[in-house]
CSV table of C-alpha atoms in Angstrom, one decimal:
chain,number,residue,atom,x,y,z
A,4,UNK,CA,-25.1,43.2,105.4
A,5,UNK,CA,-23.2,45.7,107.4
A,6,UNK,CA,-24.4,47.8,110.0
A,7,UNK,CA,-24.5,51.1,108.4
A,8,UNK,CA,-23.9,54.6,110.2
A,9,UNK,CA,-25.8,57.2,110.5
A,10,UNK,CA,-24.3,61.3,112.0
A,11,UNK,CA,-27.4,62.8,112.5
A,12,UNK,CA,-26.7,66.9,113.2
A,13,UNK,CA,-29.4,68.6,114.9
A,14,UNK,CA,-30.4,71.0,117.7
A,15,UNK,CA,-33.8,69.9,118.8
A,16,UNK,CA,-32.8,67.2,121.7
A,17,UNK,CA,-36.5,65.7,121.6
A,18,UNK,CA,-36.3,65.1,118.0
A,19,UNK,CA,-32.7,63.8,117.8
A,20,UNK,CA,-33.5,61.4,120.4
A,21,UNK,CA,-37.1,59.9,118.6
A,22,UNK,CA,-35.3,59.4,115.2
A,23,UNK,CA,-31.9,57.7,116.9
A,24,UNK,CA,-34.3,55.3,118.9
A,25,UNK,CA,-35.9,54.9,115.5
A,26,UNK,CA,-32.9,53.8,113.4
A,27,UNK,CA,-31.3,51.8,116.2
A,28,UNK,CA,-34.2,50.1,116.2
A,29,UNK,CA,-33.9,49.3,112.6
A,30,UNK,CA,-30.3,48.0,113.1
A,31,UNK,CA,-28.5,51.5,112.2
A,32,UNK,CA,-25.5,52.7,114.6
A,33,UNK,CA,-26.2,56.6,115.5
A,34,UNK,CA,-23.9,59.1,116.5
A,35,UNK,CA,-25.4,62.2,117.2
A,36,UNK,CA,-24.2,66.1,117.2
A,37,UNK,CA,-26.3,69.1,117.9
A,38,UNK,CA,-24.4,71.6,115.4
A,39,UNK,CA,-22.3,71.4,112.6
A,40,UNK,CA,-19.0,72.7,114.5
A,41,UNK,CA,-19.9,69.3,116.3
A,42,UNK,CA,-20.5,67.6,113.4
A,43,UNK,CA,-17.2,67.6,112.1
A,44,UNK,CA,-15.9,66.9,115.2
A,45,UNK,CA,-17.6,63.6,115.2
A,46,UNK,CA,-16.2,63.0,111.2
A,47,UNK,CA,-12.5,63.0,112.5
A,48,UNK,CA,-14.2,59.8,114.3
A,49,UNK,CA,-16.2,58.1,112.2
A,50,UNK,CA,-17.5,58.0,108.2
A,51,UNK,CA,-20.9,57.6,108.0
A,52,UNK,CA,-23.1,56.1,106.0
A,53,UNK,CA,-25.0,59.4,106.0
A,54,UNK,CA,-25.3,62.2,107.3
A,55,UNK,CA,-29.0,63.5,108.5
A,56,UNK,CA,-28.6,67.5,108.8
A,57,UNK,CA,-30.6,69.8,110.2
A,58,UNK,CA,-30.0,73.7,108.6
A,59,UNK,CA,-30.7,76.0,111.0
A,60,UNK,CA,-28.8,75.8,114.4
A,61,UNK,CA,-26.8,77.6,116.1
A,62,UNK,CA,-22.6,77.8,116.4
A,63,UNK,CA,-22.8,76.5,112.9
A,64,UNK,CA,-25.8,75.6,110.8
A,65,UNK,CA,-26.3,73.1,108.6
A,66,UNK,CA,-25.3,74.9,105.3
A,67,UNK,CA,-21.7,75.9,106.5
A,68,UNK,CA,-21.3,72.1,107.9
A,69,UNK,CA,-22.6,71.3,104.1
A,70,UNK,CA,-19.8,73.2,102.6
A,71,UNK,CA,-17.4,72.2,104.8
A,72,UNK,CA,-17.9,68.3,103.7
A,73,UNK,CA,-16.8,69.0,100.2
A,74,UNK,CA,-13.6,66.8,98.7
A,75,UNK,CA,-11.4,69.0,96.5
A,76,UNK,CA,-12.8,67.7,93.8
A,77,UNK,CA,-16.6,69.4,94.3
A,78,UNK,CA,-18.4,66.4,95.9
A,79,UNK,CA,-19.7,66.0,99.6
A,80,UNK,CA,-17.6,63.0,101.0
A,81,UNK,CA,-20.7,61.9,102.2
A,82,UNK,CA,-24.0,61.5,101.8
A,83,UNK,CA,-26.5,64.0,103.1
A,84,UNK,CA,-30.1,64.2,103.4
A,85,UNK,CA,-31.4,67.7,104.8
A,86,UNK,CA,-34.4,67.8,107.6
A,87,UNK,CA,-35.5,71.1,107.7
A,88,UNK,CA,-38.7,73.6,108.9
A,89,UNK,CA,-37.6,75.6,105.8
A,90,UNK,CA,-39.5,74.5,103.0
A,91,UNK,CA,-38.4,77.5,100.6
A,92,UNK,CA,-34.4,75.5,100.6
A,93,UNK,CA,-35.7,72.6,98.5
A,94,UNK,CA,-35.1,74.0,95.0
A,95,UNK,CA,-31.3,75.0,96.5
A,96,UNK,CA,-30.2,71.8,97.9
A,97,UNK,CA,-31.8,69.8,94.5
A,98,UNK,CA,-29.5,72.2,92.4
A,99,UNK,CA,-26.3,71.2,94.7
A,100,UNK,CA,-27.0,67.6,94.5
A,101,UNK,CA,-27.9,66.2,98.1
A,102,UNK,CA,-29.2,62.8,98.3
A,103,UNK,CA,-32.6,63.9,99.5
A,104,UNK,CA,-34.6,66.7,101.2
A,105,UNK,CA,-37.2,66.1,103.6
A,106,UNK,CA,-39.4,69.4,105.5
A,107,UNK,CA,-40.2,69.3,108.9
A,108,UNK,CA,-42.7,67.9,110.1
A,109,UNK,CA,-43.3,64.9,108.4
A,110,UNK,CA,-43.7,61.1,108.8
A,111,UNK,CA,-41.1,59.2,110.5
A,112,UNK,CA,-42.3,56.4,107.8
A,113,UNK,CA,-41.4,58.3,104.5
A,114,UNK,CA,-37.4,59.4,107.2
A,115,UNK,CA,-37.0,55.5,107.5
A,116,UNK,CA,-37.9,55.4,103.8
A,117,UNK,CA,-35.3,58.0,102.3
A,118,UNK,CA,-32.8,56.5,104.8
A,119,UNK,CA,-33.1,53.2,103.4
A,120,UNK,CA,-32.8,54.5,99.7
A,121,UNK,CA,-30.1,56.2,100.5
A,122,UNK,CA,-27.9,53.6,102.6
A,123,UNK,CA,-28.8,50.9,100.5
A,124,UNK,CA,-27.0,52.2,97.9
A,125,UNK,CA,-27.7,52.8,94.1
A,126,UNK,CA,-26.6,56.2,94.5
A,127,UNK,CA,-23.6,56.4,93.7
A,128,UNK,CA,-22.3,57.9,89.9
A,129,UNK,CA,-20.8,55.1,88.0
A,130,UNK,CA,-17.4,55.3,86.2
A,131,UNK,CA,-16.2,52.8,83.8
A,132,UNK,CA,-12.3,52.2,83.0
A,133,UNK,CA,-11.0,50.6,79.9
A,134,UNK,CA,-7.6,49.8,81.1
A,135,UNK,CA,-5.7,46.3,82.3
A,136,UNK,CA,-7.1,45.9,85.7
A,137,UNK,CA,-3.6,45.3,87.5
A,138,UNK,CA,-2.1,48.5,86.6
A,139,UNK,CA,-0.4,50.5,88.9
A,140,UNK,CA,-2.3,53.8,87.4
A,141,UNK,CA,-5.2,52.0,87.1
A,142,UNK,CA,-5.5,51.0,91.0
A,143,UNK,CA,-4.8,55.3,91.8
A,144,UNK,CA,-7.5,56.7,89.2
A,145,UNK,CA,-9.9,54.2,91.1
A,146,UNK,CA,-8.8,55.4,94.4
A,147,UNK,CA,-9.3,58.7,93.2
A,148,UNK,CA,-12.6,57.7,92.0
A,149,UNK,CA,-13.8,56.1,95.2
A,150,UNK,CA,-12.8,58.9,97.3
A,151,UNK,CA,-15.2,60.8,95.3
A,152,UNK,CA,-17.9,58.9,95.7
A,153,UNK,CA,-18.2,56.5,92.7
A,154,UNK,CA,-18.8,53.0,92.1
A,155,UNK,CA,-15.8,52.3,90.1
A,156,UNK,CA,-15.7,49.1,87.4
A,157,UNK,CA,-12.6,48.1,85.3
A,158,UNK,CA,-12.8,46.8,82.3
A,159,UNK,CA,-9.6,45.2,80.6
A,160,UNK,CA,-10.6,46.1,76.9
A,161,UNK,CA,-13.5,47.0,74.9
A,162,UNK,CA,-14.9,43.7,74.9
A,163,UNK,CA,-15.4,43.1,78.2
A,164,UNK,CA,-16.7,47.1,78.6
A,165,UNK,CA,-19.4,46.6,75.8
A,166,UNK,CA,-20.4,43.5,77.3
A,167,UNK,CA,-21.3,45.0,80.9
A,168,UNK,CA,-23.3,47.3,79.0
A,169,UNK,CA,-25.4,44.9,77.3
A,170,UNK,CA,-25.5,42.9,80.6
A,171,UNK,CA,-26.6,45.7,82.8
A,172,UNK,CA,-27.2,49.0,80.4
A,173,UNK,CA,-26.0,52.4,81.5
A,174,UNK,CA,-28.1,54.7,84.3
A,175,UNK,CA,-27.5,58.3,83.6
């Protein structure tokens, strides 16, 4: 499996430095930042395999870093999971569609636990293409596709669509 990366945004020095000795102890490579202007400093670097973000810091907090991350399209480029003392933000961030949510405090068990979920994959909305695999507009609508953050799978006709389906079902 590959090492997956983790940006993890946040002000608080003691608890940046707990949960990266956490995850690279778990195998995860950690890049840290301790604001969002920061933040996307680091993302003309890297492309993480998530993005742990605090809300409130200062320079800029977490929710203009959050809009900032958006493709033109309307989807974060990445995936995020907010840590945050403010409890009352859940209901907003479930309505925009980040991976997960976690208030401050809380267990580093149920952190290592959403991390996983997340990383692991399964997230991602699925988008199938009825088209002949080798075609040139084929290969851009994927790309397309993948740059927003779907798991892409052709299909060359019908057939072979309606037998995926039966194979594996559809997840909405």
């Amino acid at each position: 499996m590959k090492e997956k990366t983790i940006l993890l945004i946040d002000d608080e020095a003691d608890f940046v430095e707990m949960i990266k000795f956490q995850l690279e102890s778990e195998g995860y490579i950690v890049v840290t930042a301790s604001d969002g202007e920061e933040g996307l400093l680091k993302l003309k670097q890297i492309k993480p395999d998530l993005i742990v973000l605090d809300i409130n810091m200062p320079n800029m907090g977490g929710l203009e870093f959050y809009n900032k991350i958006f493709t033109p399209h309307g989807r974060t480029k990445y995936p995020v999971l907010v840590v945050t003392a403010r409890l009352n933000l859940e209901e907003i961030f479930k309505e925009i569609e980040v991976e997960g949510f976690l208030s401050k405090p809380f267990e580093i068990n149920h952190l290592m636990s959403e991390i996983k979920r997340i990383t692991l994959g399964g997230i991602n909305p699925v988008v199938f293409l009825a088209a002949p695999k080798n075609s040139t507009h084929v290969k851009k609508i994927m790309e397309i596709f993948v740059n927003e953050r779907y798991d892409v799978i052709v299909c060359g006709n019908i057939q072979e669509l309606s037998a995926h389906v039966k194979r594996h079902g559809l997840h909405f």
